[in-house]
Amino acid sequence: MNRVYNFYPGPAALPLEVLELGQQAFVEYGGQGMSLLEMSHRSEPVEKLVEETEQLLLEIIGLRSGYEVLFMGGGASAQFALVPMNFLAPGQVGRYVLSGSFSEKAYQEARTVGQAEILASGKAENWAKLPDLSQLAIGHDTAYVHMTTNNTIEGSQWTDIPDTGDIPLIGDMTSDILSRSLDWTKFAMFYAGAQKNLGPAGVTAVVVRSDLLKAGNGKIPTIFQYASYAKNKSLYNTPPVHSIFMMKLMLEWVARQGGIAELEKRNEEKAALLYEAIDTSGGFYRGIVEEPFRSRMNVTWRMKDEELEKKFALESTQYGLIGLAGHRSVGGLRASIYNAVPVEACRALANYMRDFAKRHG
Ligand SMILES: *Cc1c(COP(=O)(O)O)cnc(C)c1O
């Protein structure tokens, strides 16, 4: 098989190693005489798998105590609703930092549940900048502050995480979890749909501080309470067992690479290759996001006109570079360069960009 360079935004590239290990275990798992897909979620091997995957995630992040990991279904989008359902009490306000379309979706979903307000927004600048959070005055009636650490569609990423003091900060980290070191303790909770940096689709990892977990609304349906997942070690009902298994393989791969520190270095190098190709093109390529806010996970740019952008995306496939069209809502081009995308992929894309500019500039 000739593997292409995969720049899809999610579901996204997985390391070949992880796929092959998954394939081996697909038919028979752990000497049990059956596949993991056929195994009761109440069986010991599955309980052990879930437990070990939780521990591994906490180890890689370096959160030693005070937090729990939950595995849930419904994607990151389900979290947009579950966060206010669990934590937005009457008389309180959920305050949202808007930095791109996913954060806006989270905010809109909260409005269907209770009182939600915009704390800061980059929408007026068309998401080309992140809003300034340095002078935040967060009212005492705030249930939580919600932010999106990396804006997958627009291509921006927060470097400074605000300090919200006693008010719980909740982060959607779907598109940059495990891609860089962070002061994770600034967050009372963060979550990530798996299909960008953690494995295939089907499971969402939620990391939540024990005190916030306790404060959750106990009057909503049991299946929607974070506390139900915590109490039952993510086995309240049948979890997406196979997706959790693939996440475990992915986490083990991360550990073998040297953990977050090593991946962060690679991610810096990868992003630098692409931004350099944009910035040295004499205006042939134009970055969509202003420099200090640029993402190291999703690199976005535009060209002179749509015609040329289409041609760029179409021709790129002949070089085995796949998935470069921008999101349908913003257009342009986007290279998603999550942890599993190797440096060579970005080098190949940067070369193609220079070559294409020479031919069409
Ligand atoms: C992809 C993505 C989502 C949506 O995830 P689903 O699992 O499809 O619901 C939400 N937030 C961010 C930041 C994303 O990148």
mmCIF file of C-alpha atoms and ligand atoms in Angstrom:
data_model
loop_
_atom_site.group_PDB
_atom_site.id
_atom_site.type_symbol
_atom_site.label_atom_id
_atom_site.label_comp_id
_atom_site.label_asym_id
_atom_site.label_seq_id
_atom_site.Cartn_x
_atom_site.Cartn_y
_atom_site.Cartn_z
ATOM 1 C CA MET A 1 0.000 0.000 0.000
ATOM 2 C CA ASN A 2 1.175 3.468 -0.839
ATOM 3 C CA ARG A 3 0.149 5.673 2.082
ATOM 4 C CA VAL A 4 -0.627 9.278 1.221
ATOM 5 C CA TYR A 5 0.140 12.337 3.312
ATOM 6 C CA ASN A 6 -3.150 12.907 5.100
ATOM 7 C CA PHE A 7 -4.077 16.487 6.053
ATOM 8 C CA TYR A 8 -7.750 15.834 6.787
ATOM 9 C CA PRO A 9 -9.154 17.882 9.692
ATOM 10 C CA GLY A 10 -10.864 14.975 11.463
ATOM 11 C CA PRO A 11 -11.225 12.079 11.325
ATOM 12 C CA ALA A 12 -7.567 12.469 10.661
ATOM 13 C CA ALA A 13 -4.271 10.665 10.164
ATOM 14 C CA LEU A 14 -3.289 7.877 12.531
ATOM 15 C CA PRO A 15 0.214 6.419 12.783
ATOM 16 C CA LEU A 16 0.568 3.273 10.643
ATOM 17 C CA GLU A 17 1.996 1.550 13.699
ATOM 18 C CA VAL A 18 -1.222 2.196 15.631
ATOM 19 C CA LEU A 19 -3.376 0.900 12.766
ATOM 20 C CA GLU A 20 -1.330 -2.267 12.487
ATOM 21 C CA LEU A 21 -1.466 -2.981 16.218
ATOM 22 C CA GLY A 22 -5.210 -2.398 16.079
ATOM 23 C CA GLN A 23 -5.489 -4.817 13.172
ATOM 24 C CA GLN A 24 -3.638 -7.536 15.076
ATOM 25 C CA ALA A 25 -6.013 -7.242 18.013
ATOM 26 C CA PHE A 26 -9.117 -6.990 15.873
ATOM 27 C CA VAL A 27 -9.717 -10.730 15.476
ATOM 28 C CA GLU A 28 -8.390 -11.891 18.808
ATOM 29 C CA TYR A 29 -7.824 -9.736 21.837
ATOM 30 C CA GLY A 30 -5.527 -10.604 24.723
ATOM 31 C CA GLY A 31 -5.634 -14.376 24.210
ATOM 32 C CA GLN A 32 -9.378 -14.453 24.966
ATOM 33 C CA GLY A 33 -10.403 -16.497 21.924
ATOM 34 C CA MET A 34 -12.551 -13.651 20.645
ATOM 35 C CA SER A 35 -12.325 -10.117 19.369
ATOM 36 C CA LEU A 36 -12.622 -7.113 21.646
ATOM 37 C CA LEU A 37 -15.665 -6.202 19.553
ATOM 38 C CA GLU A 38 -17.458 -9.311 20.759
ATOM 39 C CA MET A 39 -16.597 -8.971 24.412
ATOM 40 C CA SER A 40 -18.936 -7.889 27.187
ATOM 41 C CA HIS A 41 -18.117 -4.471 28.539
ATOM 42 C CA ARG A 42 -18.544 -6.043 31.982
ATOM 43 C CA SER A 43 -15.725 -8.519 31.360
ATOM 44 C CA GLU A 44 -12.436 -8.130 33.131
ATOM 45 C CA PRO A 45 -10.316 -7.406 30.021
ATOM 46 C CA VAL A 46 -12.598 -4.507 29.076
ATOM 47 C CA GLU A 47 -12.715 -3.072 32.590
ATOM 48 C CA LYS A 48 -8.948 -3.242 32.660
ATOM 49 C CA LEU A 49 -8.647 -1.610 29.242
ATOM 50 C CA VAL A 50 -10.818 1.338 30.279
ATOM 51 C CA GLU A 51 -8.964 1.788 33.564
ATOM 52 C CA GLU A 52 -5.520 1.619 31.929
ATOM 53 C CA THR A 53 -6.484 4.042 29.188
ATOM 54 C CA GLU A 54 -7.687 6.579 31.775
ATOM 55 C CA GLN A 55 -4.469 6.253 33.751
ATOM 56 C CA LEU A 56 -2.311 6.551 30.654
ATOM 57 C CA LEU A 57 -4.014 9.762 29.590
ATOM 58 C CA LEU A 58 -3.464 11.313 33.024
ATOM 59 C CA GLU A 59 0.161 10.151 33.043
ATOM 60 C CA ILE A 60 0.912 11.641 29.645
ATOM 61 C CA ILE A 61 -0.702 14.916 30.634
ATOM 62 C CA GLY A 62 1.062 14.821 33.988
ATOM 63 C CA LEU A 63 -2.025 15.390 36.116
ATOM 64 C CA ARG A 64 -1.283 13.371 39.203
ATOM 65 C CA SER A 65 -4.366 13.836 41.335
ATOM 66 C CA GLY A 66 -7.679 15.585 41.689
ATOM 67 C CA TYR A 67 -8.930 14.825 38.179
ATOM 68 C CA GLU A 68 -10.911 11.999 36.679
ATOM 69 C CA VAL A 69 -11.108 10.773 33.107
ATOM 70 C CA LEU A 70 -14.468 9.863 31.597
ATOM 71 C CA PHE A 71 -15.091 8.256 28.222
ATOM 72 C CA MET A 72 -18.324 9.350 26.617
ATOM 73 C CA GLY A 73 -20.183 9.162 23.321
ATOM 74 C CA GLY A 74 -21.773 11.845 21.174
ATOM 75 C CA GLY A 75 -18.587 13.587 20.101
ATOM 76 C CA ALA A 76 -17.359 16.950 21.311
ATOM 77 C CA SER A 77 -20.683 18.390 20.174
ATOM 78 C CA ALA A 78 -22.515 16.463 22.898
ATOM 79 C CA GLN A 79 -20.270 18.215 25.426
ATOM 80 C CA PHE A 80 -21.551 21.566 24.156
ATOM 81 C CA ALA A 81 -24.929 20.568 25.642
ATOM 82 C CA LEU A 82 -23.766 18.464 28.587
ATOM 83 C CA VAL A 83 -21.591 21.205 30.087
ATOM 84 C CA PRO A 84 -24.515 23.614 30.671
ATOM 85 C CA MET A 85 -26.909 20.762 31.536
ATOM 86 C CA ASN A 86 -24.588 19.694 34.337
ATOM 87 C CA PHE A 87 -23.064 22.956 35.509
ATOM 88 C CA LEU A 88 -25.324 25.871 34.618
ATOM 89 C CA ALA A 89 -27.680 26.360 37.561
ATOM 90 C CA PRO A 90 -30.620 28.777 37.476
ATOM 91 C CA GLY A 91 -29.516 32.305 38.435
ATOM 92 C CA GLN A 92 -26.038 31.631 37.082
ATOM 93 C CA VAL A 93 -24.474 32.505 33.758
ATOM 94 C CA GLY A 94 -22.261 30.363 31.528
ATOM 95 C CA ARG A 95 -19.705 32.722 29.998
ATOM 96 C CA TYR A 96 -18.209 31.909 26.626
ATOM 97 C CA VAL A 97 -15.054 33.048 24.888
ATOM 98 C CA LEU A 98 -15.812 33.048 21.172
ATOM 99 C CA SER A 99 -12.796 32.421 18.975
ATOM 100 C CA GLY A 100 -14.234 30.451 16.076
ATOM 101 C CA SER A 101 -17.230 28.512 14.869
ATOM 102 C CA PHE A 102 -16.950 25.587 17.295
ATOM 103 C CA SER A 103 -16.884 27.949 20.272
ATOM 104 C CA GLU A 104 -19.927 29.687 18.824
ATOM 105 C CA LYS A 105 -21.721 26.348 18.546
ATOM 106 C CA ALA A 106 -20.924 25.611 22.189
ATOM 107 C CA TYR A 107 -22.349 29.001 23.165
ATOM 108 C CA GLN A 108 -25.509 28.560 21.081
ATOM 109 C CA GLU A 109 -26.098 25.141 22.604
ATOM 110 C CA ALA A 110 -25.754 26.554 26.132
ATOM 111 C CA ARG A 111 -28.433 29.123 25.298
ATOM 112 C CA THR A 112 -30.893 26.296 24.774
ATOM 113 C CA VAL A 113 -30.202 25.121 28.327
ATOM 114 C CA GLY A 114 -29.890 28.258 30.440
ATOM 115 C CA GLN A 115 -28.401 31.715 30.564
ATOM 116 C CA ALA A 116 -25.261 32.045 28.485
ATOM 117 C CA GLU A 117 -23.311 35.184 27.630
ATOM 118 C CA ILE A 118 -20.361 36.111 25.490
ATOM 119 C CA LEU A 119 -17.340 37.031 27.579
ATOM 120 C CA ALA A 120 -15.119 38.034 24.665
ATOM 121 C CA SER A 121 -15.329 37.509 20.938
ATOM 122 C CA GLY A 122 -13.147 37.602 17.862
ATOM 123 C CA LYS A 123 -16.061 37.460 15.459
ATOM 124 C CA ALA A 124 -15.945 41.138 14.430
ATOM 125 C CA GLU A 125 -12.420 40.482 13.093
ATOM 126 C CA ASN A 126 -13.712 37.459 11.218
ATOM 127 C CA TRP A 127 -11.781 35.211 13.617
ATOM 128 C CA ALA A 128 -8.448 36.473 12.243
ATOM 129 C CA LYS A 129 -7.466 37.486 15.777
ATOM 130 C CA LEU A 130 -8.153 36.068 19.205
ATOM 131 C CA PRO A 131 -9.919 38.399 21.619
ATOM 132 C CA ASP A 132 -7.873 40.013 24.396
ATOM 133 C CA LEU A 133 -8.483 38.276 27.709
ATOM 134 C CA SER A 134 -5.992 40.234 29.803
ATOM 135 C CA GLN A 135 -8.540 42.611 31.374
ATOM 136 C CA LEU A 136 -11.305 40.110 31.986
ATOM 137 C CA ALA A 137 -13.840 40.995 34.657
ATOM 138 C CA ILE A 138 -15.730 37.801 35.324
ATOM 139 C CA GLY A 139 -18.948 38.325 37.289
ATOM 140 C CA HIS A 140 -19.547 36.373 40.488
ATOM 141 C CA ASP A 141 -22.697 34.888 38.994
ATOM 142 C CA THR A 142 -20.547 32.964 36.497
ATOM 143 C CA ALA A 143 -21.081 29.197 36.578
ATOM 144 C CA TYR A 144 -18.053 28.573 34.372
ATOM 145 C CA VAL A 145 -16.024 30.066 31.561
ATOM 146 C CA HIS A 146 -15.827 28.046 28.350
ATOM 147 C CA MET A 147 -13.109 28.396 25.731
ATOM 148 C CA THR A 148 -11.846 26.496 22.683
ATOM 149 C CA THR A 149 -8.079 26.130 22.885
ATOM 150 C CA ASN A 150 -7.559 25.556 19.151
ATOM 151 C CA ASN A 151 -9.900 26.760 16.445
ATOM 152 C CA THR A 152 -9.909 23.946 13.947
ATOM 153 C CA ILE A 153 -11.797 25.649 11.143
ATOM 154 C CA GLU A 154 -10.226 29.103 11.292
ATOM 155 C CA GLY A 155 -6.677 28.057 12.223
ATOM 156 C CA SER A 156 -6.010 29.981 15.431
ATOM 157 C CA GLN A 157 -4.800 28.758 18.818
ATOM 158 C CA TRP A 158 -4.509 30.200 22.288
ATOM 159 C CA THR A 159 -1.019 30.327 23.737
ATOM 160 C CA ASP A 160 -1.951 32.025 27.019
ATOM 161 C CA ILE A 161 -4.637 30.295 29.006
ATOM 162 C CA PRO A 162 -6.432 32.801 31.250
ATOM 163 C CA ASP A 163 -6.516 32.431 35.000
ATOM 164 C CA THR A 164 -10.163 32.432 36.042
ATOM 165 C CA GLY A 165 -9.481 32.027 39.765
ATOM 166 C CA ASP A 166 -12.294 30.257 41.587
ATOM 167 C CA ILE A 167 -14.506 30.158 38.537
ATOM 168 C CA PRO A 168 -14.206 26.843 36.691
ATOM 169 C CA LEU A 169 -12.549 27.117 33.297
ATOM 170 C CA ILE A 170 -13.773 24.523 30.799
ATOM 171 C CA GLY A 171 -11.839 23.918 27.600
ATOM 172 C CA ASP A 172 -12.744 22.277 24.313
ATOM 173 C CA MET A 173 -9.348 20.801 23.363
ATOM 174 C CA THR A 174 -10.597 18.531 20.610
ATOM 175 C CA SER A 175 -8.075 19.688 18.044
ATOM 176 C CA ASP A 176 -4.972 20.294 20.160
ATOM 177 C CA ILE A 177 -4.997 17.975 23.158
ATOM 178 C CA LEU A 178 -1.559 16.356 23.712
ATOM 179 C CA SER A 179 0.001 18.595 21.057
ATOM 180 C CA ARG A 180 1.837 20.899 23.486
ATOM 181 C CA SER A 181 2.572 21.372 27.140
ATOM 182 C CA LEU A 182 0.014 23.411 29.036
ATOM 183 C CA ASP A 183 -0.758 24.337 32.605
ATOM 184 C CA TRP A 184 -3.622 21.858 32.663
ATOM 185 C CA THR A 185 -4.501 22.786 36.240
ATOM 186 C CA LYS A 186 -5.919 26.091 35.011
ATOM 187 C CA PHE A 187 -8.826 24.023 33.732
ATOM 188 C CA ALA A 188 -11.530 22.556 35.932
ATOM 189 C CA MET A 189 -12.485 20.433 32.949
ATOM 190 C CA PHE A 190 -11.394 19.842 29.389
ATOM 191 C CA TYR A 191 -12.675 17.517 26.733
ATOM 192 C CA ALA A 192 -11.701 16.250 23.316
ATOM 193 C CA GLY A 193 -13.474 14.239 20.655
ATOM 194 C CA ALA A 194 -10.958 11.529 19.796
ATOM 195 C CA GLN A 195 -10.853 11.844 16.032
ATOM 196 C CA LYS A 196 -8.167 14.536 15.804
ATOM 197 C CA ASN A 197 -5.358 13.802 18.241
ATOM 198 C CA LEU A 198 -6.514 10.763 20.208
ATOM 199 C CA GLY A 199 -7.578 8.070 17.747
ATOM 200 C CA PRO A 200 -10.607 7.253 15.622
ATOM 201 C CA ALA A 201 -14.066 8.795 16.094
ATOM 202 C CA GLY A 202 -16.584 7.392 18.547
ATOM 203 C CA VAL A 203 -15.329 8.401 21.961
ATOM 204 C CA THR A 204 -14.795 11.702 23.747
ATOM 205 C CA ALA A 205 -12.261 12.010 26.544
ATOM 206 C CA VAL A 206 -13.404 14.237 29.400
ATOM 207 C CA VAL A 207 -10.948 15.220 32.131
ATOM 208 C CA VAL A 208 -12.743 16.795 35.048
ATOM 209 C CA ARG A 209 -11.708 18.015 38.502
ATOM 210 C CA SER A 210 -13.365 16.132 41.331
ATOM 211 C CA ASP A 211 -14.933 19.205 42.981
ATOM 212 C CA LEU A 212 -16.641 20.265 39.750
ATOM 213 C CA LEU A 213 -17.870 16.731 39.240
ATOM 214 C CA LYS A 214 -19.526 16.850 42.649
ATOM 215 C CA ALA A 215 -21.216 20.159 41.891
ATOM 216 C CA GLY A 216 -23.024 18.743 38.833
ATOM 217 C CA ASN A 217 -26.818 18.806 38.533
ATOM 218 C CA GLY A 218 -28.220 15.530 39.870
ATOM 219 C CA LYS A 219 -31.704 16.164 38.515
ATOM 220 C CA ILE A 220 -31.078 15.681 34.812
ATOM 221 C CA PRO A 221 -31.388 12.211 33.249
ATOM 222 C CA THR A 222 -28.752 9.849 34.615
ATOM 223 C CA ILE A 223 -27.199 9.153 31.223
ATOM 224 C CA PHE A 224 -26.377 12.872 30.842
ATOM 225 C CA GLN A 225 -24.739 13.299 34.241
ATOM 226 C CA TYR A 226 -20.951 13.338 34.365
ATOM 227 C CA ALA A 227 -21.273 11.884 37.866
ATOM 228 C CA SER A 228 -22.843 8.709 36.436
ATOM 229 C CA TYR A 229 -19.792 8.124 34.262
ATOM 230 C CA ALA A 230 -17.423 8.827 37.145
ATOM 231 C CA LYS A 231 -19.265 6.582 39.584
ATOM 232 C CA ASN A 232 -19.320 3.707 37.081
ATOM 233 C CA LYS A 233 -15.794 4.218 35.702
ATOM 234 C CA SER A 234 -17.226 5.061 32.266
ATOM 235 C CA LEU A 235 -19.153 1.773 32.260
ATOM 236 C CA TYR A 236 -22.587 3.084 33.214
ATOM 237 C CA ASN A 237 -23.763 1.845 29.834
ATOM 238 C CA THR A 238 -21.911 0.211 26.940
ATOM 239 C CA PRO A 239 -19.030 2.520 26.029
ATOM 240 C CA PRO A 240 -17.432 2.630 22.550
ATOM 241 C CA VAL A 241 -14.998 -0.105 23.536
ATOM 242 C CA HIS A 242 -13.128 -0.334 20.267
ATOM 243 C CA SER A 243 -12.582 3.435 20.063
ATOM 244 C CA ILE A 244 -11.204 3.377 23.604
ATOM 245 C CA PHE A 245 -8.864 0.558 22.629
ATOM 246 C CA MET A 246 -7.599 2.539 19.647
ATOM 247 C CA MET A 247 -7.112 5.534 21.926
ATOM 248 C CA LYS A 248 -4.991 3.404 24.213
ATOM 249 C CA LEU A 249 -2.809 2.374 21.274
ATOM 250 C CA MET A 250 -2.529 6.034 20.303
ATOM 251 C CA LEU A 251 -1.550 7.045 23.857
ATOM 252 C CA GLU A 252 1.078 4.304 23.970
ATOM 253 C CA TRP A 253 2.394 5.625 20.667
ATOM 254 C CA VAL A 254 2.585 9.131 22.150
ATOM 255 C CA ALA A 255 4.555 7.754 25.111
ATOM 256 C CA ARG A 256 6.954 5.898 22.774
ATOM 257 C CA GLN A 257 7.603 9.088 20.813
ATOM 258 C CA GLY A 258 8.786 10.800 23.995
ATOM 259 C CA GLY A 259 5.495 12.230 25.210
ATOM 260 C CA ILE A 260 4.090 15.695 24.788
ATOM 261 C CA ALA A 261 7.505 17.407 24.950
ATOM 262 C CA GLU A 262 8.762 15.593 21.862
ATOM 263 C CA LEU A 263 5.504 15.980 19.940
ATOM 264 C CA GLU A 264 5.444 19.682 20.732
ATOM 265 C CA LYS A 265 8.893 20.068 19.184
ATOM 266 C CA ARG A 266 7.779 18.241 16.042
ATOM 267 C CA ASN A 267 4.577 20.259 15.857
ATOM 268 C CA GLU A 268 6.553 23.510 16.032
ATOM 269 C CA GLU A 269 8.810 22.313 13.255
ATOM 270 C CA LYS A 270 5.865 21.161 11.122
ATOM 271 C CA ALA A 271 3.951 24.410 11.472
ATOM 272 C CA ALA A 272 7.092 26.486 10.848
ATOM 273 C CA LEU A 273 7.675 24.692 7.525
ATOM 274 C CA LEU A 274 4.188 25.623 6.286
ATOM 275 C CA TYR A 275 4.056 29.185 7.631
ATOM 276 C CA GLU A 276 7.451 29.821 6.094
ATOM 277 C CA ALA A 277 6.149 28.643 2.722
ATOM 278 C CA ILE A 278 3.238 31.067 3.116
ATOM 279 C CA ASP A 279 5.283 34.021 4.355
ATOM 280 C CA THR A 280 8.049 33.753 1.746
ATOM 281 C CA SER A 281 5.641 33.445 -1.187
ATOM 282 C CA GLY A 282 5.520 37.203 -1.828
ATOM 283 C CA GLY A 283 1.776 37.323 -1.260
ATOM 284 C CA PHE A 284 0.950 34.329 -3.450
ATOM 285 C CA TYR A 285 -0.307 32.632 -0.297
ATOM 286 C CA ARG A 286 -1.910 34.695 2.472
ATOM 287 C CA GLY A 287 -2.360 33.371 5.988
ATOM 288 C CA ILE A 288 -5.949 33.758 7.223
ATOM 289 C CA VAL A 289 -5.019 34.283 10.879
ATOM 290 C CA GLU A 290 -2.736 37.056 12.146
ATOM 291 C CA GLU A 291 0.702 35.894 13.144
ATOM 292 C CA PRO A 292 0.638 35.776 16.953
ATOM 293 C CA PHE A 293 -2.578 33.748 16.909
ATOM 294 C CA ARG A 294 -1.646 31.141 14.333
ATOM 295 C CA SER A 295 -2.402 27.512 15.095
ATOM 296 C CA ARG A 296 0.210 24.772 15.062
ATOM 297 C CA MET A 297 -2.489 22.204 14.365
ATOM 298 C CA ASN A 298 -4.536 23.739 11.542
ATOM 299 C CA VAL A 299 -2.686 25.979 9.098
ATOM 300 C CA THR A 300 -5.081 28.047 6.974
ATOM 301 C CA TRP A 301 -4.414 30.278 3.986
ATOM 302 C CA ARG A 302 -5.936 31.817 0.892
ATOM 303 C CA MET A 303 -4.787 32.507 -2.618
ATOM 304 C CA LYS A 304 -5.637 35.116 -5.260
ATOM 305 C CA ASP A 305 -8.960 33.562 -6.196
ATOM 306 C CA GLU A 306 -11.067 30.476 -5.712
ATOM 307 C CA GLU A 307 -10.140 29.123 -9.105
ATOM 308 C CA LEU A 308 -6.480 28.937 -8.149
ATOM 309 C CA GLU A 309 -7.316 27.471 -4.732
ATOM 310 C CA LYS A 310 -9.300 24.701 -6.376
ATOM 311 C CA LYS A 311 -6.448 24.009 -8.754
ATOM 312 C CA PHE A 312 -4.028 23.897 -5.823
ATOM 313 C CA ALA A 313 -6.134 21.335 -3.962
ATOM 314 C CA LEU A 314 -6.769 19.248 -7.053
ATOM 315 C CA GLU A 315 -3.134 19.110 -8.200
ATOM 316 C CA SER A 316 -1.911 18.368 -4.681
ATOM 317 C CA THR A 317 -3.612 14.977 -4.785
ATOM 318 C CA GLN A 318 -1.301 13.940 -7.628
ATOM 319 C CA TYR A 319 1.574 14.292 -5.167
ATOM 320 C CA GLY A 320 -0.178 12.222 -2.519
ATOM 321 C CA LEU A 321 -1.157 15.289 -0.474
ATOM 322 C CA ILE A 322 -4.748 14.761 0.629
ATOM 323 C CA GLY A 323 -7.372 16.807 2.477
ATOM 324 C CA LEU A 324 -6.209 20.381 1.888
ATOM 325 C CA ALA A 325 -9.484 22.116 1.023
ATOM 326 C CA GLY A 326 -10.558 24.625 3.654
ATOM 327 C CA HIS A 327 -13.776 24.158 5.629
ATOM 328 C CA ARG A 328 -16.825 24.860 3.483
ATOM 329 C CA SER A 329 -17.762 27.799 5.753
ATOM 330 C CA VAL A 330 -14.502 29.731 5.253
ATOM 331 C CA GLY A 331 -13.061 28.422 1.987
ATOM 332 C CA GLY A 332 -9.369 28.757 1.189
ATOM 333 C CA LEU A 333 -6.993 25.986 2.126
ATOM 334 C CA ARG A 334 -6.184 24.211 5.340
ATOM 335 C CA ALA A 335 -3.538 21.720 6.353
ATOM 336 C CA SER A 336 -4.406 19.865 9.542
ATOM 337 C CA ILE A 337 -1.160 18.668 11.042
ATOM 338 C CA TYR A 338 -2.096 16.788 14.184
ATOM 339 C CA ASN A 339 0.324 14.682 16.219
ATOM 340 C CA ALA A 340 0.157 11.714 13.834
ATOM 341 C CA VAL A 341 1.146 13.782 10.776
ATOM 342 C CA PRO A 342 4.907 13.370 10.303
ATOM 343 C CA VAL A 343 7.403 16.182 9.660
ATOM 344 C CA GLU A 344 8.032 14.679 6.184
ATOM 345 C CA ALA A 345 4.408 15.323 5.247
ATOM 346 C CA CYS A 346 4.829 19.013 5.993
ATOM 347 C CA ARG A 347 8.127 19.134 4.153
ATOM 348 C CA ALA A 348 6.462 17.570 1.105
ATOM 349 C CA LEU A 349 3.592 20.050 1.302
ATOM 350 C CA ALA A 350 5.944 23.042 1.707
ATOM 351 C CA ASN A 351 7.864 21.896 -1.370
ATOM 352 C CA TYR A 352 4.659 21.500 -3.336
ATOM 353 C CA MET A 353 3.565 25.002 -2.255
ATOM 354 C CA ARG A 354 6.811 26.553 -3.493
ATOM 355 C CA ASP A 355 6.667 24.588 -6.708
ATOM 356 C CA PHE A 356 3.023 25.509 -7.340
ATOM 357 C CA ALA A 357 3.783 29.190 -6.692
ATOM 358 C CA LYS A 358 6.622 29.081 -9.195
ATOM 359 C CA ARG A 359 4.385 27.570 -11.844
ATOM 360 C CA HIS A 360 1.415 29.854 -11.273
ATOM 361 C CA GLY A 361 2.848 33.011 -9.676
HETATM 362 C C1 LIG B 1 -14.029 18.672 15.531
HETATM 363 C C2 LIG B 1 -14.342 19.579 16.644
HETATM 364 C C3 LIG B 1 -15.579 19.552 17.305
HETATM 365 C C4 LIG B 1 -16.706 18.652 16.877
HETATM 366 O O1 LIG B 1 -16.439 17.358 17.225
HETATM 367 P P1 LIG B 1 -17.548 16.182 17.025
HETATM 368 O O2 LIG B 1 -16.856 15.043 17.693
HETATM 369 O O3 LIG B 1 -17.732 16.012 15.564
HETATM 370 O O4 LIG B 1 -18.776 16.597 17.720
HETATM 371 C C5 LIG B 1 -15.756 20.401 18.364
HETATM 372 N N1 LIG B 1 -14.792 21.254 18.768
HETATM 373 C C6 LIG B 1 -13.602 21.320 18.152
HETATM 374 C C7 LIG B 1 -12.568 22.274 18.627
HETATM 375 C C8 LIG B 1 -13.338 20.493 17.066
HETATM 376 O O5 LIG B 1 -12.157 20.555 16.442
#
